[in-house]
Short mmCIF file of C-alpha atoms in Angstrom, two decimals:
data_model
loop_
_atom_site.label_atom_id
_atom_site.label_comp_id
_atom_site.label_asym_id
_atom_site.label_seq_id
_atom_site.Cartn_x
_atom_site.Cartn_y
_atom_site.Cartn_z
CA UNK O 1 -7.91 18.67 -0.79
CA UNK O 2 -9.47 15.16 -0.66
CA UNK O 3 -6.63 13.75 -2.78
CA UNK O 4 -4.28 14.99 -0.68
CA UNK O 5 -5.69 13.86 2.44
CA UNK O 6 -6.00 10.32 0.75
CA UNK O 7 -2.04 10.56 -0.04
CA UNK O 8 -1.43 11.90 3.27
CA UNK O 9 -3.25 8.70 5.02
CA UNK O 10 -1.72 6.03 2.54
CA UNK O 11 1.87 7.54 3.27
CA UNK O 12 1.01 6.90 7.04
CA UNK O 13 -0.37 3.60 6.38
CA UNK O 14 2.83 2.67 4.31
CA UNK O 15 5.66 4.13 7.27
CA UNK O 16 3.28 1.60 9.36
CA UNK O 17 4.53 -1.62 6.93
CA UNK O 18 7.78 -0.38 6.74
CA UNK O 19 9.07 0.75 9.88
CA UNK O 20 9.84 -1.73 11.90
CA UNK O 21 11.59 -3.48 8.34
CA UNK O 22 13.72 -0.38 7.45
CA UNK O 23 14.75 -0.53 11.48
CA UNK O 24 15.51 -3.91 11.09
CA UNK O 25 17.97 -3.49 8.20
CA UNK O 26 19.43 -0.83 9.58
CA UNK O 27 20.21 -2.76 13.45
CA UNK O 28 21.79 -5.44 10.99
CA UNK O 29 24.44 -2.56 10.05
CA UNK O 30 24.67 -1.16 13.65
CA UNK O 31 27.96 -2.08 15.59
CA UNK O 32 26.13 -2.57 18.79
CA UNK O 33 25.05 -5.79 19.80
CA UNK O 34 22.15 -4.33 22.22
CA UNK O 35 21.00 -1.74 19.31
CA UNK O 36 22.25 1.08 21.55
CA UNK O 37 22.42 4.43 19.40
CA UNK O 38 24.68 6.33 18.36
CA UNK O 39 24.41 4.56 14.96
CA UNK O 40 27.57 3.22 13.74
CA UNK O 41 28.20 1.37 10.63
CA UNK O 42 29.69 -1.86 10.72
CA UNK O 43 29.46 -5.08 9.04
CA UNK O 44 30.46 -7.12 11.69
CA UNK O 45 26.82 -9.10 11.99
CA UNK O 46 27.38 -10.17 8.44
CA UNK O 47 30.67 -11.66 8.76
CA UNK O 48 29.59 -13.46 11.84
CA UNK O 49 26.66 -14.71 9.82
CA UNK O 50 29.17 -16.06 7.26
CA UNK O 51 31.18 -18.47 10.10
CA UNK O 52 27.70 -19.19 11.80
CA UNK O 53 27.84 -22.87 10.32
CA UNK O 54 24.17 -23.67 11.44
CA UNK O 55 22.54 -20.73 10.01
CA UNK O 56 24.55 -21.26 6.65
CA UNK O 57 22.96 -25.15 6.76
CA UNK O 58 19.61 -24.29 7.87
CA UNK O 59 19.72 -22.02 4.85
CA UNK O 60 20.83 -24.47 2.55
CA UNK O 61 18.04 -26.83 3.62
CA UNK O 62 15.80 -23.86 3.09
CA UNK O 63 16.78 -23.71 -0.38
CA UNK O 64 16.59 -26.89 -1.61
CA UNK O 65 13.43 -27.84 -0.07
CA UNK O 66 11.83 -24.53 -1.80
CA UNK O 67 13.55 -25.67 -5.18
CA UNK O 68 12.20 -29.34 -4.96
CA UNK O 69 8.69 -27.93 -3.97
CA UNK O 70 8.62 -25.79 -6.63
CA UNK O 71 9.01 -28.30 -8.87
CA UNK O 72 6.61 -31.10 -7.93
CA UNK O 73 4.35 -28.46 -6.71
CA UNK O 74 4.49 -26.83 -10.21
CA UNK O 75 4.16 -29.86 -12.19
CA UNK O 76 1.31 -31.77 -10.07
CA UNK O 77 -0.53 -28.14 -9.24
CA UNK O 78 -0.65 -27.74 -13.23
CA UNK O 79 -2.02 -31.03 -14.44
CA UNK O 80 -4.81 -30.34 -11.89
CA UNK O 81 -5.20 -26.79 -13.42
CA UNK O 82 -5.57 -28.53 -16.87
CA UNK O 83 -8.02 -31.12 -15.72
CA UNK O 84 -10.21 -28.33 -14.31
CA UNK O 85 -10.07 -26.11 -17.19
CA UNK O 86 -10.56 -28.54 -19.92
CA UNK O 87 -12.64 -31.40 -18.65
CA UNK O 88 -16.41 -31.45 -16.74
CA UNK O 89 -16.54 -34.38 -14.44
CA UNK O 90 -18.97 -34.96 -11.41
CA UNK O 91 -16.19 -34.49 -9.02
CA UNK O 92 -15.03 -31.49 -9.99
CA UNK O 93 -16.48 -29.32 -7.60
CA UNK O 94 -15.98 -31.31 -4.62
CA UNK O 95 -11.90 -31.46 -5.72
CA UNK O 96 -12.10 -27.47 -6.00
CA UNK O 97 -13.51 -27.44 -2.16
CA UNK O 98 -10.98 -30.19 -1.05
CA UNK O 99 -8.13 -26.62 -2.35
CA UNK O 100 -9.87 -25.11 0.80
CA UNK O 101 -8.37 -26.70 3.77
CA UNK O 102 -4.53 -26.42 3.23
CA UNK O 103 -5.05 -22.63 3.14
CA UNK O 104 -8.34 -22.02 5.57
CA UNK O 105 -7.30 -23.93 8.79
CA UNK O 106 -4.63 -22.46 10.80
CA UNK O 107 -1.58 -23.62 9.90
CA UNK O 108 -0.87 -24.77 13.63
CA UNK O 109 -3.64 -27.48 13.20
CA UNK O 110 -2.89 -28.61 9.81
CA UNK O 111 1.10 -28.54 11.49
CA UNK O 112 0.09 -30.41 14.73
CA UNK O 113 -1.92 -32.93 12.68
CA UNK O 114 1.10 -33.77 10.13
CA UNK O 115 2.80 -34.39 13.12
CA UNK O 116 1.03 -36.97 14.44
CA UNK O 117 -0.02 -38.78 11.72
CA UNK O 118 4.02 -38.80 10.13
CA UNK O 119 5.10 -40.07 13.42
CA UNK O 120 2.07 -42.67 13.70
CA UNK O 121 2.87 -43.63 10.21
CA UNK O 122 6.80 -44.08 10.68
CA UNK O 123 7.09 -40.93 7.86
CA UNK O 124 9.10 -39.43 10.73
CA UNK O 125 9.95 -35.93 10.93
CA UNK O 126 12.90 -34.39 9.25
CA UNK O 127 13.53 -32.61 5.80
CA UNK O 128 11.45 -35.42 4.16
CA UNK O 129 8.26 -34.59 5.86
CA UNK O 130 8.76 -31.12 5.46
CA UNK O 131 9.23 -31.21 1.98
CA UNK O 132 5.68 -32.89 2.14
CA UNK O 133 4.51 -30.36 3.89
CA UNK O 134 5.03 -27.43 1.91
CA UNK O 135 4.01 -28.89 -1.42
CA UNK O 136 0.68 -29.41 -0.02
CA UNK O 137 0.36 -25.87 0.96
CA UNK O 138 1.47 -24.66 -2.31
CA UNK O 139 -0.54 -27.03 -4.34
CA UNK O 140 -3.56 -24.66 -3.95
CA UNK O 141 -1.88 -21.37 -5.07
CA UNK O 142 -0.54 -23.21 -8.43
CA UNK O 143 -3.77 -24.80 -8.90
CA UNK O 144 -5.55 -21.26 -8.48
CA UNK O 145 -2.71 -19.25 -10.57
CA UNK O 146 -2.60 -21.24 -13.62
CA UNK O 147 -6.03 -21.74 -13.80
CA UNK O 148 -6.78 -17.91 -13.79
CA UNK O 149 -4.33 -18.32 -16.43
CA UNK O 150 -6.63 -20.78 -18.25
CA UNK O 151 -9.84 -18.44 -17.59
CA UNK O 152 -8.93 -16.22 -20.56
CA UNK O 153 -7.35 -19.42 -22.75
CA UNK O 154 -9.93 -21.82 -24.61
CA UNK O 155 -9.58 -24.94 -26.21
CA UNK O 156 -9.44 -23.40 -29.48
CA UNK O 157 -5.61 -23.15 -30.35
CA UNK O 158 -5.58 -27.04 -29.03
CA UNK O 159 -8.45 -28.19 -31.05
CA UNK O 160 -6.36 -26.55 -34.34
CA UNK O 161 -2.85 -27.93 -33.07
CA UNK O 162 -5.39 -31.63 -33.09
CA UNK O 163 -6.95 -31.29 -36.24
CA UNK O 164 -3.43 -30.06 -38.01
CA UNK O 165 -2.23 -33.40 -36.76
CA UNK O 166 -0.78 -33.16 -33.62
CA UNK O 167 -1.42 -35.98 -31.07
CA UNK O 168 -2.85 -34.71 -27.42
CA UNK O 169 0.60 -35.15 -25.70
CA UNK O 170 2.58 -32.67 -28.40
CA UNK O 171 -0.69 -30.22 -28.45
CA UNK O 172 -0.05 -30.01 -24.92
CA UNK O 173 3.75 -29.78 -24.79
CA UNK O 174 3.86 -27.29 -28.28
CA UNK O 175 0.87 -25.35 -27.62
CA UNK O 176 -0.36 -25.31 -23.97
CA UNK O 177 2.31 -25.25 -21.74
CA UNK O 178 3.89 -21.93 -24.14
CA UNK O 179 0.44 -20.13 -23.92
CA UNK O 180 0.19 -20.90 -20.18
CA UNK O 181 4.04 -19.95 -19.25
CA UNK O 182 3.36 -16.78 -17.38
CA UNK O 183 0.79 -18.32 -15.27
CA UNK O 184 3.39 -21.01 -14.41
CA UNK O 185 6.31 -19.57 -13.89
CA UNK O 186 3.89 -17.00 -11.61
CA UNK O 187 2.83 -20.10 -9.89
CA UNK O 188 6.43 -21.47 -9.58
CA UNK O 189 7.43 -18.40 -7.87
CA UNK O 190 4.49 -18.29 -5.55
CA UNK O 191 5.31 -21.99 -4.46
CA UNK O 192 8.82 -21.08 -4.20
CA UNK O 193 8.10 -18.03 -1.77
CA UNK O 194 5.47 -20.25 0.35
CA UNK O 195 8.08 -23.04 0.86
CA UNK O 196 11.12 -21.01 1.63
CA UNK O 197 8.97 -18.38 4.14
CA UNK O 198 7.12 -21.02 5.44
CA UNK O 199 7.52 -21.20 9.16
CA UNK O 200 4.90 -23.23 11.20
CA UNK O 201 4.41 -26.32 9.46
CA UNK O 202 8.25 -26.95 9.25
CA UNK O 203 8.95 -26.00 13.24
CA UNK O 204 6.67 -28.86 14.02
CA UNK O 205 8.03 -31.28 11.57
CA UNK O 206 11.59 -30.43 12.29
CA UNK O 207 13.76 -33.41 14.27
CA UNK O 208 16.04 -31.16 16.78
CA UNK O 209 19.46 -30.94 14.86
CA UNK O 210 17.92 -30.20 11.59
CA UNK O 211 16.02 -27.19 10.71
CA UNK O 212 15.03 -24.76 8.26
CA UNK O 213 16.04 -21.25 8.24
CA UNK O 214 12.81 -19.65 9.90
CA UNK O 215 12.86 -22.60 12.19
CA UNK O 216 16.63 -21.76 13.11
CA UNK O 217 15.42 -17.89 13.60
CA UNK O 218 13.10 -18.84 15.74
CA UNK O 219 15.19 -20.88 17.97
CA UNK O 220 17.95 -18.12 18.02
CA UNK O 221 14.87 -15.26 18.54
CA UNK O 222 13.36 -17.57 21.82
CA UNK O 223 17.11 -18.42 22.91
CA UNK O 224 18.05 -14.69 23.56
CA UNK O 225 19.00 -13.96 19.80
CA UNK O 226 22.11 -11.93 18.37
CA UNK O 227 22.51 -9.16 15.57
CA UNK O 228 23.39 -11.82 13.16
CA UNK O 229 19.71 -12.62 13.45
CA UNK O 230 19.23 -9.23 11.72
CA UNK O 231 21.73 -9.99 9.19
CA UNK O 232 19.95 -12.79 7.78
CA UNK O 233 16.75 -11.62 8.30
CA UNK O 234 17.69 -8.54 6.30
CA UNK O 235 18.71 -10.62 3.87
CA UNK O 236 15.63 -12.78 3.65
CA UNK O 237 13.12 -9.84 3.29
CA UNK O 238 14.72 -8.04 0.86
CA UNK O 239 14.92 -11.82 -1.13
CA UNK O 240 11.41 -12.48 -0.62
CA UNK O 241 10.36 -8.79 -1.93
CA UNK O 242 12.70 -9.14 -4.61
CA UNK O 243 11.10 -12.72 -5.74
CA UNK O 244 7.31 -10.99 -5.20
CA UNK O 245 8.68 -7.88 -7.38
CA UNK O 246 9.48 -10.20 -9.98
CA UNK O 247 5.69 -12.44 -9.34
CA UNK O 248 4.30 -8.71 -9.76
CA UNK O 249 5.65 -8.19 -13.17
CA UNK O 250 4.60 -11.41 -14.30
CA UNK O 251 0.97 -11.42 -12.82
CA UNK O 252 -1.40 -8.68 -11.97
CA UNK O 253 -2.42 -8.95 -8.47
CA UNK O 254 -5.38 -6.66 -8.68
CA UNK O 255 -7.17 -8.80 -11.01
CA UNK O 256 -7.26 -5.64 -13.48
CA UNK O 257 -5.54 -7.73 -16.09
CA UNK Z 1 -13.60 -46.21 -17.19
CA UNK Z 2 -14.22 -44.21 -19.80
CA UNK Z 3 -11.08 -42.27 -21.80
CA UNK Z 4 -12.22 -38.95 -20.41
CA UNK Z 5 -12.36 -40.43 -16.59
CA UNK Z 6 -8.87 -41.80 -17.26
CA UNK Z 7 -7.36 -39.07 -18.58
CA UNK Z 8 -9.27 -36.43 -15.95
CA UNK Z 9 -8.04 -39.13 -12.78
CA UNK Z 10 -4.34 -39.31 -14.79
CA UNK Z 11 -4.00 -35.62 -14.53
CA UNK Z 12 -6.00 -34.92 -10.81
CA UNK Z 13 -4.64 -38.08 -8.90
CA UNK Z 14 -0.98 -36.70 -8.15
CA UNK Z 15 -2.08 -33.92 -6.70
CA UNK Z 16 -4.78 -35.24 -4.64
CA UNK Z 17 -2.70 -38.27 -3.39
CA UNK Z 18 -0.23 -35.42 -2.19
CA UNK Z 19 -2.92 -33.60 -0.50
CA UNK Z 20 -5.01 -36.76 0.77
CA UNK Z 21 -1.67 -38.32 2.53
CA UNK Z 22 -0.41 -34.73 4.38
CA UNK Z 23 -3.51 -32.62 4.79
CA UNK Z 24 -7.15 -35.01 5.08
CA UNK Z 25 -5.57 -38.22 6.23
CA UNK Z 26 -3.51 -36.35 9.17
CA UNK Z 27 -6.33 -34.27 10.03
CA UNK Z 28 -8.43 -37.32 10.10
CA UNK Z 29 -6.01 -39.11 12.24
CA UNK Z 30 -5.47 -36.23 14.80
CA UNK Z 31 -9.55 -36.41 15.20
CA UNK Z 32 -8.70 -39.98 16.05
CA UNK Z 33 -6.41 -39.16 18.63
CA UNK Z 34 -8.29 -36.60 20.39
CA UNK Z 35 -10.62 -39.39 21.52
CA UNK Z 36 -7.77 -41.13 23.12
CA UNK Z 37 -6.29 -41.12 27.04
CA UNK Z 38 -2.71 -41.57 25.62
CA UNK Z 39 -0.74 -41.88 21.70
CA UNK Z 40 -1.36 -45.16 20.66
CA UNK Z 41 2.66 -45.16 19.93
CA UNK Z 42 4.65 -47.87 20.56
CA UNK Z 43 2.41 -50.30 21.34
CA UNK Z 44 0.69 -48.40 24.36
CA UNK Z 45 -2.60 -49.45 25.63
CA UNK Z 46 -5.24 -46.95 25.23
CA UNK Z 47 -8.89 -46.40 25.79
CA UNK Z 48 -11.03 -44.41 24.09
CA UNK Z 49 -12.52 -41.21 26.10
CA UNK Z 50 -14.61 -37.84 25.83
CA UNK Z 51 -12.42 -36.39 28.63
CA UNK Z 52 -9.71 -34.02 26.65
CA UNK Z 53 -13.01 -32.34 25.16
CA UNK Z 54 -14.71 -32.03 28.90
CA UNK Z 55 -11.72 -30.82 29.76
CA UNK Z 56 -12.21 -27.66 28.02
CA UNK Z 57 -15.41 -26.41 29.35
CA UNK Z 58 -14.67 -27.43 33.03
CA UNK Z 59 -10.81 -25.95 33.53
CA UNK Z 60 -10.50 -22.97 33.52
CA UNK Z 61 -7.08 -22.44 31.91
CA UNK Z 62 -8.46 -23.75 28.45
CA UNK Z 63 -11.85 -21.96 27.92
CA UNK Z 64 -10.55 -18.59 29.52
CA UNK Z 65 -7.32 -18.74 27.10
CA UNK Z 66 -9.50 -19.52 24.38
CA UNK Z 67 -11.57 -16.76 24.80
CA UNK Z 68 -8.76 -14.37 25.09
CA UNK Z 69 -7.69 -16.17 22.30
CA UNK Z 70 -10.97 -14.95 20.04
CA UNK Z 71 -10.68 -11.61 21.92
CA UNK Z 72 -7.64 -10.85 20.08
CA UNK Z 73 -9.14 -12.25 16.74
CA UNK Z 74 -12.04 -9.72 17.15
CA UNK Z 75 -9.39 -6.63 17.92
CA UNK Z 76 -6.89 -7.53 15.34
CA UNK Z 77 -9.90 -7.87 12.84
CA UNK Z 78 -11.50 -4.74 13.92
CA UNK Z 79 -8.28 -2.60 13.59
CA UNK Z 80 -7.39 -3.93 10.12
CA UNK Z 81 -10.66 -3.17 8.67
CA UNK Z 82 -10.70 0.31 10.48
CA UNK Z 83 -7.17 1.11 9.43
CA UNK Z 84 -7.33 -1.06 6.31
CA UNK Z 85 -10.97 0.23 4.57
CA UNK Z 86 -9.65 3.99 4.18
CA UNK Z 87 -6.76 3.33 2.55
CA UNK Z 88 -8.77 0.45 0.34
CA UNK Z 89 -11.14 3.33 -0.47
CA UNK Z 90 -8.68 6.09 -1.19
CA UNK Z 91 -6.61 4.19 -3.13
CA UNK Z 92 -9.76 2.54 -5.37
CA UNK Z 93 -11.23 5.82 -6.09
CA UNK Z 94 -8.92 9.16 -5.14
CA UNK Z 95 -5.68 8.00 -6.63
CA UNK Z 96 -5.23 7.11 -10.50
CA UNK Z 97 -2.73 5.71 -12.62
CA UNK Z 98 0.89 4.94 -12.01
CA UNK Z 99 0.82 5.96 -8.77
CA UNK Z 100 -2.22 3.38 -7.47
CA UNK Z 101 -0.30 0.83 -8.90
CA UNK Z 102 2.77 1.46 -7.04
CA UNK Z 103 1.14 2.18 -3.61
CA UNK Z 104 -0.74 -0.85 -4.25
CA UNK Z 105 2.37 -3.25 -5.05
CA UNK Z 106 4.01 -1.55 -2.12
CA UNK Z 107 1.16 -2.30 0.20
CA UNK Z 108 0.95 -6.29 -0.76
CA UNK Z 109 4.48 -6.42 -1.32
CA UNK Z 110 5.50 -7.10 2.61
CA UNK Z 111 2.44 -9.69 2.64
CA UNK Z 112 4.74 -12.29 0.83
CA UNK Z 113 7.39 -11.70 2.52
CA UNK Z 114 8.78 -13.86 6.20
CA UNK Z 115 5.96 -13.62 8.52
CA UNK Z 116 8.59 -14.50 11.30
CA UNK Z 117 11.25 -12.12 10.14
CA UNK Z 118 8.47 -9.03 10.45
CA UNK Z 119 7.37 -10.59 13.41
CA UNK Z 120 10.92 -10.34 14.99
CA UNK Z 121 11.59 -6.58 13.47
CA UNK Z 122 8.92 -5.08 15.75
CA UNK Z 123 10.92 -6.56 19.00
CA UNK Z 124 13.56 -3.84 17.73
CA UNK Z 125 10.87 -0.78 17.12
CA UNK Z 126 8.53 -1.52 20.53
CA UNK Z 127 11.95 -1.08 22.95
CA UNK Z 128 12.34 2.45 23.51
CA UNK Z 129 10.85 4.74 23.39
CA UNK Z 130 7.73 2.97 23.22
CA UNK Z 131 8.88 0.35 25.83
CA UNK Z 132 5.57 -1.91 25.33
CA UNK Z 133 7.66 -4.95 24.15
CA UNK Z 134 6.56 -8.26 25.67
CA UNK Z 135 2.71 -7.04 26.39
CA UNK Z 136 -0.80 -7.51 25.26
CA UNK Z 137 -0.19 -4.45 22.82
CA UNK Z 138 2.73 -5.87 21.21
CA UNK Z 139 1.08 -8.79 20.11
CA UNK Z 140 -1.90 -6.71 18.85
CA UNK Z 141 0.68 -4.38 16.60
CA UNK Z 142 2.29 -6.96 15.26
CA UNK Z 143 -0.64 -9.06 14.15
CA UNK Z 144 -2.10 -5.80 12.74
CA UNK Z 145 0.90 -5.41 10.79
CA UNK Z 146 0.80 -8.93 9.73
CA UNK Z 147 -2.69 -9.12 8.44
CA UNK Z 148 -3.25 -5.39 7.36
CA UNK Z 149 -2.45 -6.10 3.88
CA UNK Z 150 -5.33 -8.66 3.46
CA UNK Z 151 -7.69 -6.25 4.68
CA UNK Z 152 -6.59 -3.07 1.95
CA UNK Z 153 -6.42 -6.48 -0.72
CA UNK Z 154 -9.76 -7.69 -0.16
CA UNK Z 155 -11.59 -4.29 -0.03
CA UNK Z 156 -9.77 -2.66 -2.59
CA UNK Z 157 -10.42 -5.52 -5.07
CA UNK Z 158 -14.40 -5.43 -4.29
CA UNK Z 159 -14.15 -1.45 -3.93
CA UNK Z 160 -12.36 -1.23 -7.53
CA UNK Z 161 -15.04 -2.77 -9.10
CA UNK Z 162 -18.03 -0.34 -8.03
CA UNK Z 163 -19.13 1.66 -10.77
CA UNK Z 164 -18.42 5.33 -10.02
CA UNK Z 165 -21.93 6.20 -11.94
CA UNK Z 166 -23.55 4.71 -9.30
CA UNK Z 167 -22.56 6.87 -6.74
CA UNK Z 168 -22.88 10.03 -8.86
CA UNK Z 169 -26.41 8.98 -9.70
CA UNK Z 170 -27.01 8.71 -5.73
CA UNK Z 171 -25.63 12.05 -5.48
CA UNK Z 172 -27.58 13.74 -8.31
CA UNK Z 173 -30.64 12.17 -6.35
CA UNK Z 174 -29.73 14.04 -3.91
CA UNK Z 175 -28.01 12.05 -1.45
CA UNK Z 176 -25.01 13.36 0.73
CA UNK Z 177 -21.68 12.20 0.40
CA UNK Z 178 -22.27 10.13 3.68
CA UNK Z 179 -25.57 8.93 2.80
CA UNK Z 180 -23.88 7.87 -0.54
CA UNK Z 181 -21.38 6.09 1.22
CA UNK Z 182 -23.59 4.24 3.99
CA UNK Z 183 -26.09 3.25 1.25
CA UNK Z 184 -24.19 2.63 -1.97
CA UNK Z 185 -20.41 2.41 -1.45
CA UNK Z 186 -20.59 0.20 1.77
CA UNK Z 187 -23.18 -2.45 0.86
CA UNK Z 188 -21.58 -3.13 -2.37
CA UNK Z 189 -18.32 -3.55 -0.75
CA UNK Z 190 -19.56 -5.90 1.74
CA UNK Z 191 -18.36 -9.04 0.04
CA UNK Z 192 -14.61 -7.43 0.73
CA UNK Z 193 -15.02 -6.74 4.10
CA UNK Z 194 -16.47 -10.13 4.33
CA UNK Z 195 -13.22 -11.53 2.97
CA UNK Z 196 -11.35 -9.52 4.87
CA UNK Z 197 -12.87 -10.63 8.33
CA UNK Z 198 -12.41 -14.27 7.27
CA UNK Z 199 -8.72 -14.31 6.05
CA UNK Z 200 -7.91 -12.46 9.31
CA UNK Z 201 -9.88 -13.73 11.94
CA UNK Z 202 -9.20 -17.31 11.41
CA UNK Z 203 -5.56 -17.39 11.21
CA UNK Z 204 -5.25 -14.83 14.24
CA UNK Z 205 -7.25 -17.49 16.83
CA UNK Z 206 -4.82 -19.93 15.64
CA UNK Z 207 -1.43 -17.71 15.62
CA UNK Z 208 0.89 -18.96 18.46
CA UNK Z 209 4.59 -17.54 16.99
CA UNK Z 210 3.68 -13.55 17.76
CA UNK Z 211 2.14 -14.05 21.07
CA UNK Z 212 5.15 -16.03 21.85
CA UNK Z 213 7.90 -13.39 20.58
CA UNK Z 214 6.01 -10.27 21.49
CA UNK Z 215 4.08 -11.27 24.08
CA UNK Z 216 6.09 -12.01 27.07
CA UNK Z 217 3.93 -13.20 29.84
CA UNK Z 218 0.96 -11.92 27.82
CA UNK Z 219 1.63 -14.33 25.03
CA UNK Z 220 -0.80 -17.44 27.03
CA UNK Z 221 -3.88 -18.50 24.92
CA UNK Z 222 -4.90 -20.87 23.04
CA UNK Z 223 -2.70 -20.89 20.16
CA UNK Z 224 0.55 -21.08 22.54
CA UNK Z 225 -1.31 -23.78 24.51
CA UNK Z 226 -2.02 -25.93 21.92
CA UNK Z 227 2.10 -25.75 20.83
CA UNK Z 228 3.04 -26.62 23.68
CA UNK Z 229 1.47 -29.59 23.98
CA UNK Z 230 3.32 -30.59 21.06
CA UNK Z 231 6.85 -29.45 21.69
CA UNK Z 232 7.15 -29.30 25.53
CA UNK Z 233 4.41 -31.10 27.23
CA UNK Z 234 4.14 -34.17 24.62
CA UNK Z 235 0.28 -34.70 25.46
CA UNK Z 236 -0.41 -35.17 22.13
CA UNK Z 237 -4.06 -36.43 22.53
CA UNK Z 238 -5.36 -32.89 24.61
CA UNK Z 239 -3.27 -30.84 22.08
CA UNK Z 240 -5.52 -32.56 19.00
CA UNK Z 241 -8.64 -32.13 21.11
CA UNK Z 242 -7.85 -28.56 21.80
CA UNK Z 243 -7.10 -27.95 18.30
CA UNK Z 244 -10.37 -29.58 17.07
CA UNK Z 245 -12.26 -27.62 19.74
CA UNK Z 246 -10.15 -24.23 18.33
CA UNK Z 247 -11.68 -25.51 14.64
CA UNK Z 248 -15.45 -26.05 15.97
CA UNK Z 249 -15.20 -22.68 17.45
CA UNK Z 250 -13.99 -21.00 14.45
CA UNK Z 251 -16.66 -22.45 12.31
CA UNK Z 252 -19.56 -21.43 14.98
CA UNK Z 253 -18.51 -18.10 15.31
CA UNK Z 254 -18.44 -17.82 11.44
CA UNK Z 255 -22.01 -19.76 11.09
CA UNK Z 256 -23.22 -17.65 14.13
CA UNK Z 257 -22.38 -14.58 11.73
CA UNK Z 258 -23.35 -15.60 8.48
CA UNK Z 259 -27.23 -14.68 8.90
CA UNK Z 260 -26.49 -11.46 9.76
CA UNK Z 261 -23.43 -11.23 6.78
CA UNK Z 262 -26.05 -13.04 4.67
CA UNK Z 263 -28.62 -10.04 5.17
CA UNK Z 264 -25.92 -7.74 4.35
CA UNK Z 265 -24.56 -9.21 1.38
CA UNK Z 266 -28.67 -9.30 0.27
CA UNK Z 267 -29.16 -5.69 0.91
CA UNK Z 268 -26.18 -5.34 -1.45
#
């Protein structure tokens, strides 16, 4: 009895979570531009998408920024996580505390402060500024995820490598990195998702005429959107969820390892 | 510097230099701007002033809409917990094995997908027959949808960690199921509830995209007003002051709540 009530309730929650996503994807295949019924299957909006230069350019920007962000954030974050896991030093707690501002302060405030600072110092707005911001948001996630992998991997293996004559550098590349690989992969996918889905920061740092996909979508929605936005949005959401499914396979979320 | 200090420095400096340039220095600069009469760009003469901060308390448009943001944060946080806690409880204590894993994954999957796109998708659902698009309830629905997975995730993690034998012990000593829940399960899951409150309340107060897309005329609150100072009005010092007021507000609320929350934690 209790089991059945629980299942029914969870089903209700899942319907709430997925209803709008399903409706949006359905509307991407509906011929009517005004979401009119009856539903008529048509690929017209996906075809329109393939000729929309602005959206294609923005998608391209998003993918590139996400890729570069992933490389930089994963590399820098893994190094920092290594320092936290293998060394004791006085500033450690302070440095770990400093990871909180980028994830806990509302993005609106982080984004606008970046806008002010970048303008003031001459860094300016643009794709480079957006990349600077995305890496900052990704770093705390990378450090935490890679750090979690370090939690069940003591220094013994590296010490063994050292006693067999490996230099610290060799031990790092031949022992540490391979053992950490699942954590690093998960962190890299997180970093990619953080950047690819980031809207608020990019919105404040994008100059007129240059944008990433979420910024372009927001602009279209505000201007009075077209169903092409449904088409691209459906692609994005399926892509993001697919990406997270891969992360979930690599890295248990629930903490029950 | 010792050898170890050099190594630690080399390992952490790149990441933290990056964070300093993109987060810490910008926040410091914004604080500086918030006390200026105008943006000090292009060699403009500027003076120090507290005007933007006093404006917040004397002009109704600011404090009233700040209150509206806080109110929205309270509604959304409460609804997320009311809907999310039972779901987490059911998942942690009544569903087992593969079903649990599958449902858990389905719940957290949307949480990492694009927030903007998910907000946009509600504009299609809230038309007919609900007809609440471009209204305050629409903003609440969109935000609850966005943050519900946080609530379920954090509550689930702390509920799952509770040893079932504690609840059984309480029951065998004569507690009714309701008593066992109130005296054992609920206090022990407090850390999860607290994490949810923190993770939902803060970003909801700072939201501007969801109100803009779903709220229509009801979108006017602190987040969108701050956005406007930077995107359309170009009054950066005022926007900066409003941002820091918002940050201060959030800290004050969390601090004011902390004795109560500590008490709850201490009981558990």
